[in-house]
Short mmCIF file of C-alpha atoms and ligand atoms in Angstrom, two decimals:
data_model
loop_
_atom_site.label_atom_id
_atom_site.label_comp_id
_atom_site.label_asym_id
_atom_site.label_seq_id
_atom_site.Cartn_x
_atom_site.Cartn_y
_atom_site.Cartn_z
CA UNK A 1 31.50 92.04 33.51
CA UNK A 2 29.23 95.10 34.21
CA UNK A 3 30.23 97.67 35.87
CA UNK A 4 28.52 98.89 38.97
CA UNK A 5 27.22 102.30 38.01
CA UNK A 6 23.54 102.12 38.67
CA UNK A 7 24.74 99.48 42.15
CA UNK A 8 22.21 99.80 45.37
CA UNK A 9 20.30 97.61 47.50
CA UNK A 10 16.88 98.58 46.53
CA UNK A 11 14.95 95.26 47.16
CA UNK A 12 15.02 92.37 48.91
CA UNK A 13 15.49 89.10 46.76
CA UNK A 14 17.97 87.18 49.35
CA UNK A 15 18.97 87.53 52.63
CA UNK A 16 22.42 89.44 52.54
CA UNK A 17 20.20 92.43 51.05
CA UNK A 18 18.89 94.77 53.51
CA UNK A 19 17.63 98.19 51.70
CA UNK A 20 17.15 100.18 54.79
CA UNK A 21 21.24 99.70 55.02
CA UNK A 22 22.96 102.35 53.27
CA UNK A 23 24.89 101.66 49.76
CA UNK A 24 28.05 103.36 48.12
CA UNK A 25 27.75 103.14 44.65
CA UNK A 26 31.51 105.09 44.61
CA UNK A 27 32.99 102.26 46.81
CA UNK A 28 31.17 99.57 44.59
CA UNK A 29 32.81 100.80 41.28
CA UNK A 30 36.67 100.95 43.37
CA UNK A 31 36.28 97.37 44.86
CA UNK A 32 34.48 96.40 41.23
CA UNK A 33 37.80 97.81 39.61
CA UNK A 34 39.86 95.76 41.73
CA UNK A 35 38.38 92.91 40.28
CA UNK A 36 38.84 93.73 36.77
CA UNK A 37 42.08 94.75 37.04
CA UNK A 38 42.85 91.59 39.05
CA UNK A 39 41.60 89.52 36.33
CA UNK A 40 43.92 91.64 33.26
CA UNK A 41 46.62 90.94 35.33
CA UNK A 42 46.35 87.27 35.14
CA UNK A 43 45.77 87.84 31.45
CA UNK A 44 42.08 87.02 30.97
CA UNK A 45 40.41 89.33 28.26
CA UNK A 46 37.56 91.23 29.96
CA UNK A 47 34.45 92.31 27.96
CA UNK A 48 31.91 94.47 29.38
CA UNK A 49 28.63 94.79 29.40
CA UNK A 50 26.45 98.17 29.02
CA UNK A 51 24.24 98.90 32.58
CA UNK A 52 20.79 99.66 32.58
CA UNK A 53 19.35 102.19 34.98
CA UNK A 54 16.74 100.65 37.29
CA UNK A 55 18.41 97.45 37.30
CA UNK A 56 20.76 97.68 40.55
CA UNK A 57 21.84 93.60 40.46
CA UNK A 58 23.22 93.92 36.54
CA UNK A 59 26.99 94.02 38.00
CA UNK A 60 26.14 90.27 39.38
CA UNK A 61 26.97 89.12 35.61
CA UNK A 62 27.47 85.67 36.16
CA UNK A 63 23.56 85.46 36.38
CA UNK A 64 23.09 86.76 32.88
CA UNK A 65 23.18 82.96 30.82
CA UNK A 66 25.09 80.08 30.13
CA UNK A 67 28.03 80.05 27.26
CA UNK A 68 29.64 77.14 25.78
CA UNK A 69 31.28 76.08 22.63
CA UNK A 70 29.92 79.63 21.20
CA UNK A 71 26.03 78.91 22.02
CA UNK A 72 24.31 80.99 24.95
CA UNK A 73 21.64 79.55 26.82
CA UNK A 74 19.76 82.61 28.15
CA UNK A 75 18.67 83.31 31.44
CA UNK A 76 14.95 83.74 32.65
CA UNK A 77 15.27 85.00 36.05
CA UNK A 78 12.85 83.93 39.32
CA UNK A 79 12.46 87.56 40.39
CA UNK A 80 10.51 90.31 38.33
CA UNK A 81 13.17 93.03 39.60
CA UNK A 82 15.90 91.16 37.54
CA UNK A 83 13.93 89.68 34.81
CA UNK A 84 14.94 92.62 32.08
CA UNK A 85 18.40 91.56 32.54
CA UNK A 86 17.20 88.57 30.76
CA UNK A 87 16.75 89.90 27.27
CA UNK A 88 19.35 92.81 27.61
CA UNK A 89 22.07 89.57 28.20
CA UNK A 90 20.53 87.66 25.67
CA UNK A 91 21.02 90.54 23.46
CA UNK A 92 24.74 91.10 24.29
CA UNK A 93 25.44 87.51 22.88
CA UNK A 94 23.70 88.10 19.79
CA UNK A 95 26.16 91.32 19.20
CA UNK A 96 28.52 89.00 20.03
CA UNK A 97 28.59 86.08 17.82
CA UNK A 98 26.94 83.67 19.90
CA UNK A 99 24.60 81.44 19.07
CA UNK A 100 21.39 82.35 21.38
CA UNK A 101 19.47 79.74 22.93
CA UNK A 102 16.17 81.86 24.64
CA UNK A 103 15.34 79.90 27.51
CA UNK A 104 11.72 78.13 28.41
CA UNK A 105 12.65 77.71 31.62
CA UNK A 106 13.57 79.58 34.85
CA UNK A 107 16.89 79.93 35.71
CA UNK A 108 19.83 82.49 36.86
CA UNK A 109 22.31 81.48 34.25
CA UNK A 110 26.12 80.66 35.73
CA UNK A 111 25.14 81.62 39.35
CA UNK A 112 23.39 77.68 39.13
CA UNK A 113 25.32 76.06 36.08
CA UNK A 114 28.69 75.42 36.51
CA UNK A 115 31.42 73.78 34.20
CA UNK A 116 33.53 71.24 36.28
CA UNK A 117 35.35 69.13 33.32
CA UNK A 118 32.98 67.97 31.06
CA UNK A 119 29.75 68.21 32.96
CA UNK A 120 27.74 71.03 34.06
CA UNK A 121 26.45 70.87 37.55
CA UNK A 122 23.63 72.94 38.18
CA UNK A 123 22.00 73.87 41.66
CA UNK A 124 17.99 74.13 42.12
CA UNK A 125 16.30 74.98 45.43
CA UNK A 126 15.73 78.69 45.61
CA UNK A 127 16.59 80.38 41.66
CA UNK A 128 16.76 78.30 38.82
CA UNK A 129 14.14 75.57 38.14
CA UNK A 130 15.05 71.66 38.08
CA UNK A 131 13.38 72.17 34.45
CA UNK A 132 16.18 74.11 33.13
CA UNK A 133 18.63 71.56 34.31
CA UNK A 134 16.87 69.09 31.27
CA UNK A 135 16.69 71.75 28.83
CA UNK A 136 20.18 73.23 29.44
CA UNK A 137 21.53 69.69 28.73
CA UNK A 138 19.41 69.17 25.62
CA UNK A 139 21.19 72.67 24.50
CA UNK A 140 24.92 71.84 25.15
CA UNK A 141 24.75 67.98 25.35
CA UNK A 142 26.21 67.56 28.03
CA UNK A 143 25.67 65.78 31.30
CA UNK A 144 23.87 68.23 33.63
CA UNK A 145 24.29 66.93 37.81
CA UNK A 146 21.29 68.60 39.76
CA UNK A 147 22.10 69.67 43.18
CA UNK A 148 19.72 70.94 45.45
CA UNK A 149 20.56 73.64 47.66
CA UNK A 150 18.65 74.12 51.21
CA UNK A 151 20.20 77.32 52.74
CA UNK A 152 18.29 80.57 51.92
CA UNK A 153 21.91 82.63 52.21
CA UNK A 154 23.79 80.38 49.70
CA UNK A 155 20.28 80.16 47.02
CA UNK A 156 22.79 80.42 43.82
CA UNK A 157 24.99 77.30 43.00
CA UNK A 158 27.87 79.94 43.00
CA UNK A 159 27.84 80.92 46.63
CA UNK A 160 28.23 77.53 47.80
CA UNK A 161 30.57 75.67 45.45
CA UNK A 162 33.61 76.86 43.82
CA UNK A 163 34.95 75.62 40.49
CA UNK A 164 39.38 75.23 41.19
CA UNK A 165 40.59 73.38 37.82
CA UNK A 166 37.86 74.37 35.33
CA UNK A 167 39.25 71.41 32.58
CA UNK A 168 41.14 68.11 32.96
CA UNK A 169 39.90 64.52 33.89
CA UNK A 170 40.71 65.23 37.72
CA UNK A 171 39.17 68.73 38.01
CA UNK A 172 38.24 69.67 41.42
CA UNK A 173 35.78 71.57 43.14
CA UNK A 174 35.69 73.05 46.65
CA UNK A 175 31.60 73.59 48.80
CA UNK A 176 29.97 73.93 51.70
CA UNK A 177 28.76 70.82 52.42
CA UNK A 178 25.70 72.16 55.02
CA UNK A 179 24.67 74.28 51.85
CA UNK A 180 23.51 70.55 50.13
CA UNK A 181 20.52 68.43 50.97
CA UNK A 182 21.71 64.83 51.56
CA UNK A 183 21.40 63.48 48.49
CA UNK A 184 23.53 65.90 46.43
CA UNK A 185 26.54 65.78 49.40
CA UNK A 186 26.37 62.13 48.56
CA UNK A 187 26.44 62.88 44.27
CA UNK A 188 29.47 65.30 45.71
CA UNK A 189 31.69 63.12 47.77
CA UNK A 190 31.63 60.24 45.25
CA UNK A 191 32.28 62.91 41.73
CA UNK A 192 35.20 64.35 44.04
CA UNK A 193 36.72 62.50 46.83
CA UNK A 194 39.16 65.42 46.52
CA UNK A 195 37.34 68.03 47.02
CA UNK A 196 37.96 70.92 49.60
CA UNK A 197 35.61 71.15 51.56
CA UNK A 198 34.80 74.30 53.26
CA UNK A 199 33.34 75.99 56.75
CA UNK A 200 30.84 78.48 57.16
CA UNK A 201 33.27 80.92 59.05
CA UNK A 202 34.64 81.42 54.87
CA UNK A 203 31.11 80.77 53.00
CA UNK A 204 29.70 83.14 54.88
CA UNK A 205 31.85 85.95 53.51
CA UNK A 206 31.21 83.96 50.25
CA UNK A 207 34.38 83.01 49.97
CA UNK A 208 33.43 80.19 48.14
CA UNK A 209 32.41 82.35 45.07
CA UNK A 210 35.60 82.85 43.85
CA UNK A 211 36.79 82.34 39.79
CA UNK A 212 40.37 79.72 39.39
CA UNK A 213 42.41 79.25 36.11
CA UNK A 214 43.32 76.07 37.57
CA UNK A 215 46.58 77.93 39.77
CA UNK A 216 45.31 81.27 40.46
CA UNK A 217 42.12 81.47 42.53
CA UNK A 218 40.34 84.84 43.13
CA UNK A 219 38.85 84.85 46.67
CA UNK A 220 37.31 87.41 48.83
CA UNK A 221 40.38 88.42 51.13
CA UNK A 222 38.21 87.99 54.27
CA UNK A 223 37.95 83.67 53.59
CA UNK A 224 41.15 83.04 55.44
CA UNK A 225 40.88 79.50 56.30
CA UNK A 226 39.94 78.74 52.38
CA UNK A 227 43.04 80.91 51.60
CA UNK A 228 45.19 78.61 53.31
CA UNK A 229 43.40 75.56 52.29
CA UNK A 230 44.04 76.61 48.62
CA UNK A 231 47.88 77.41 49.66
CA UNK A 232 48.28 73.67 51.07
CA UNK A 233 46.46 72.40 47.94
CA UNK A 234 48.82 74.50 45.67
CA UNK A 235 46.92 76.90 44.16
CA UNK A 236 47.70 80.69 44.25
CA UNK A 237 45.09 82.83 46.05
CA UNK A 238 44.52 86.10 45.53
CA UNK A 239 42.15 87.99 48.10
CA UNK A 240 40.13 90.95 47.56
CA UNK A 241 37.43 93.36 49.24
CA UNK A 242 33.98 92.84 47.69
CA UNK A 243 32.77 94.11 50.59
CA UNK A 244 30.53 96.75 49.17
CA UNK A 245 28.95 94.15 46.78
CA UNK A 246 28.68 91.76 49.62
CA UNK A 247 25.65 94.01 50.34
CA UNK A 248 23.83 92.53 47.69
CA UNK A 249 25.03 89.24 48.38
CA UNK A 250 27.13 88.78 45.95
CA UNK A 251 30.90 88.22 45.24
CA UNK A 252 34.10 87.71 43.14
CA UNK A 253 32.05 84.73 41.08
CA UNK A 254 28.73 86.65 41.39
CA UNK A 255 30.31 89.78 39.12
CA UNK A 256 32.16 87.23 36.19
CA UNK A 257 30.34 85.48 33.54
CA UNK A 258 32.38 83.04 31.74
CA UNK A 259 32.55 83.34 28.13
CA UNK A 260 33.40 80.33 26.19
CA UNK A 261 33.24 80.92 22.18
CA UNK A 262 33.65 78.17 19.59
CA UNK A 263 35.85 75.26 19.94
N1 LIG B 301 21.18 90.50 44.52
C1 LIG B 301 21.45 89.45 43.55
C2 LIG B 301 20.32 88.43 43.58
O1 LIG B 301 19.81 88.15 44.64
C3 LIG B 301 22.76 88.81 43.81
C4 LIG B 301 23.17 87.82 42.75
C5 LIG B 301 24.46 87.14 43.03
N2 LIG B 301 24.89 86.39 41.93
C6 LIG B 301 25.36 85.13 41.98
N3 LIG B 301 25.82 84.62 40.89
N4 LIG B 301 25.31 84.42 43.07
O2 LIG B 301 19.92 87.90 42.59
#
């Protein structure tokens, strides 16, 4: 995670961000607290990353790269306002015993590349190139699904599909099916007849970017009708105010990256 400390809404790179709208960096940091402390509670180990001044998005760490089995596939970003993260990610790994893959091709890391089992699906449309999709599964060998994304205010992966049992033969997934051009809903429905599937009354507070151990599911407390669906399903969800980051349009998933070392 990164903490918020340098947090605003200085540009305009999606359509939740409006920089005339005024930003409170304080009330970022409390809500981004919540989230961290949320997370040691459930007993994950939290590592944090350093933030750069002049780079307001560097909280939305899932965008940094890519780990798995202890190699980091690096992220080249779309915009020039976040491409520094890039290398300042990249380097992170390095300090930190993973094996760095620099990236040829554009893409935004885990907001587009998610692990659902064994496979990675990945999202193209607005962010991260269909080009990365190849390279990332040269890199981990594994099979990469493409999914292409048609709504400007879900244009990460992440905002419109939630990973709920992150291992396992019958790991699930909950999305926004209105978020998917035809083809990929069809790639969805048959990979996971089980799937939740979710309205845009709870995407929309992007309650679909959530982080689940498989039993606990971290939500934004404002996606009520996901909340219950994850009660029914039996999963324990627990709801919190992103509001502030929000802003930025980003959530719960937006401010995690996923680190997964060796086997
Ligand atoms: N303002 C950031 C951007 O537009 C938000 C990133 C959200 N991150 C995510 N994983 N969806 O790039």
């Amino acid at each position: 995670m990164c903490r918020p400390d340098h947090y605003t809404v200085a540009y305009r790179i999606n359509p939740w961000m409006n920089p005339q709208d005024p930003t409170d960096t304080s009330v970022a940091l409390q809500q981004w607290q919540t989230l961290h402390d949320a997370y040691t509670a459930l007993g994950h180990d939290v590592e944090l990353i350093d933030p750069l001044p002049g780079l307001p998005d560097m909280v939305y760490a899932a965008n940094g790269g890519f780990t798995l089995d202890g190699v980091a596939y690096t992220a080249r970003f779309t915009h020039p306002e976040r491409q520094p993260e890039g290398p300042a990610y990249g380097e992170w790994f390095r300090e930190h015993g993973f094996r760095v893959h620099e990236a040829r091709e554009v893409n935004e890391g885990e907001g587009d590349f998610l692990l659902v089992g064994d496979a990675i699906l990945a999202g193209t449309g607005f962010r991260t190139s269909v080009e990365s999709h190849a390279e990332l599964a040269q890199v981990t060998g594994r099979e990469v699904v493409t999914l292409r994304l048609v709504d400007p205010r879900f244009y990460h992966l992440d905002t419109a599909l939630a990973v709920l049992d992150p291992a396992g033969a019958d790991a699930n997934i909950a999305y926004l099916p209105e978020a998917f051009d035809d083809a990929s809903r069809a790639v969805l429905a048959r990979r996971y007849p089980d799937a939740v599937e979710v309205g845009i009354e709870d995407a929309r507070w992007l309650g679909l970017n959530s982080i689940s151990d498989g039993r606990n599911v971290v939500i934004a407390s404002r996606a009520k009708g996901f909340e219950a669906s994850l009660r029914e399903r039996g999963y324990t969800p627990i709801g919190l105010d992103l509001a502030e980051l929000l802003l930025g349009g980003g959530g719960v998933k937006c401010c995690t990256l996923e680190l997964r070392g060796e086997r």
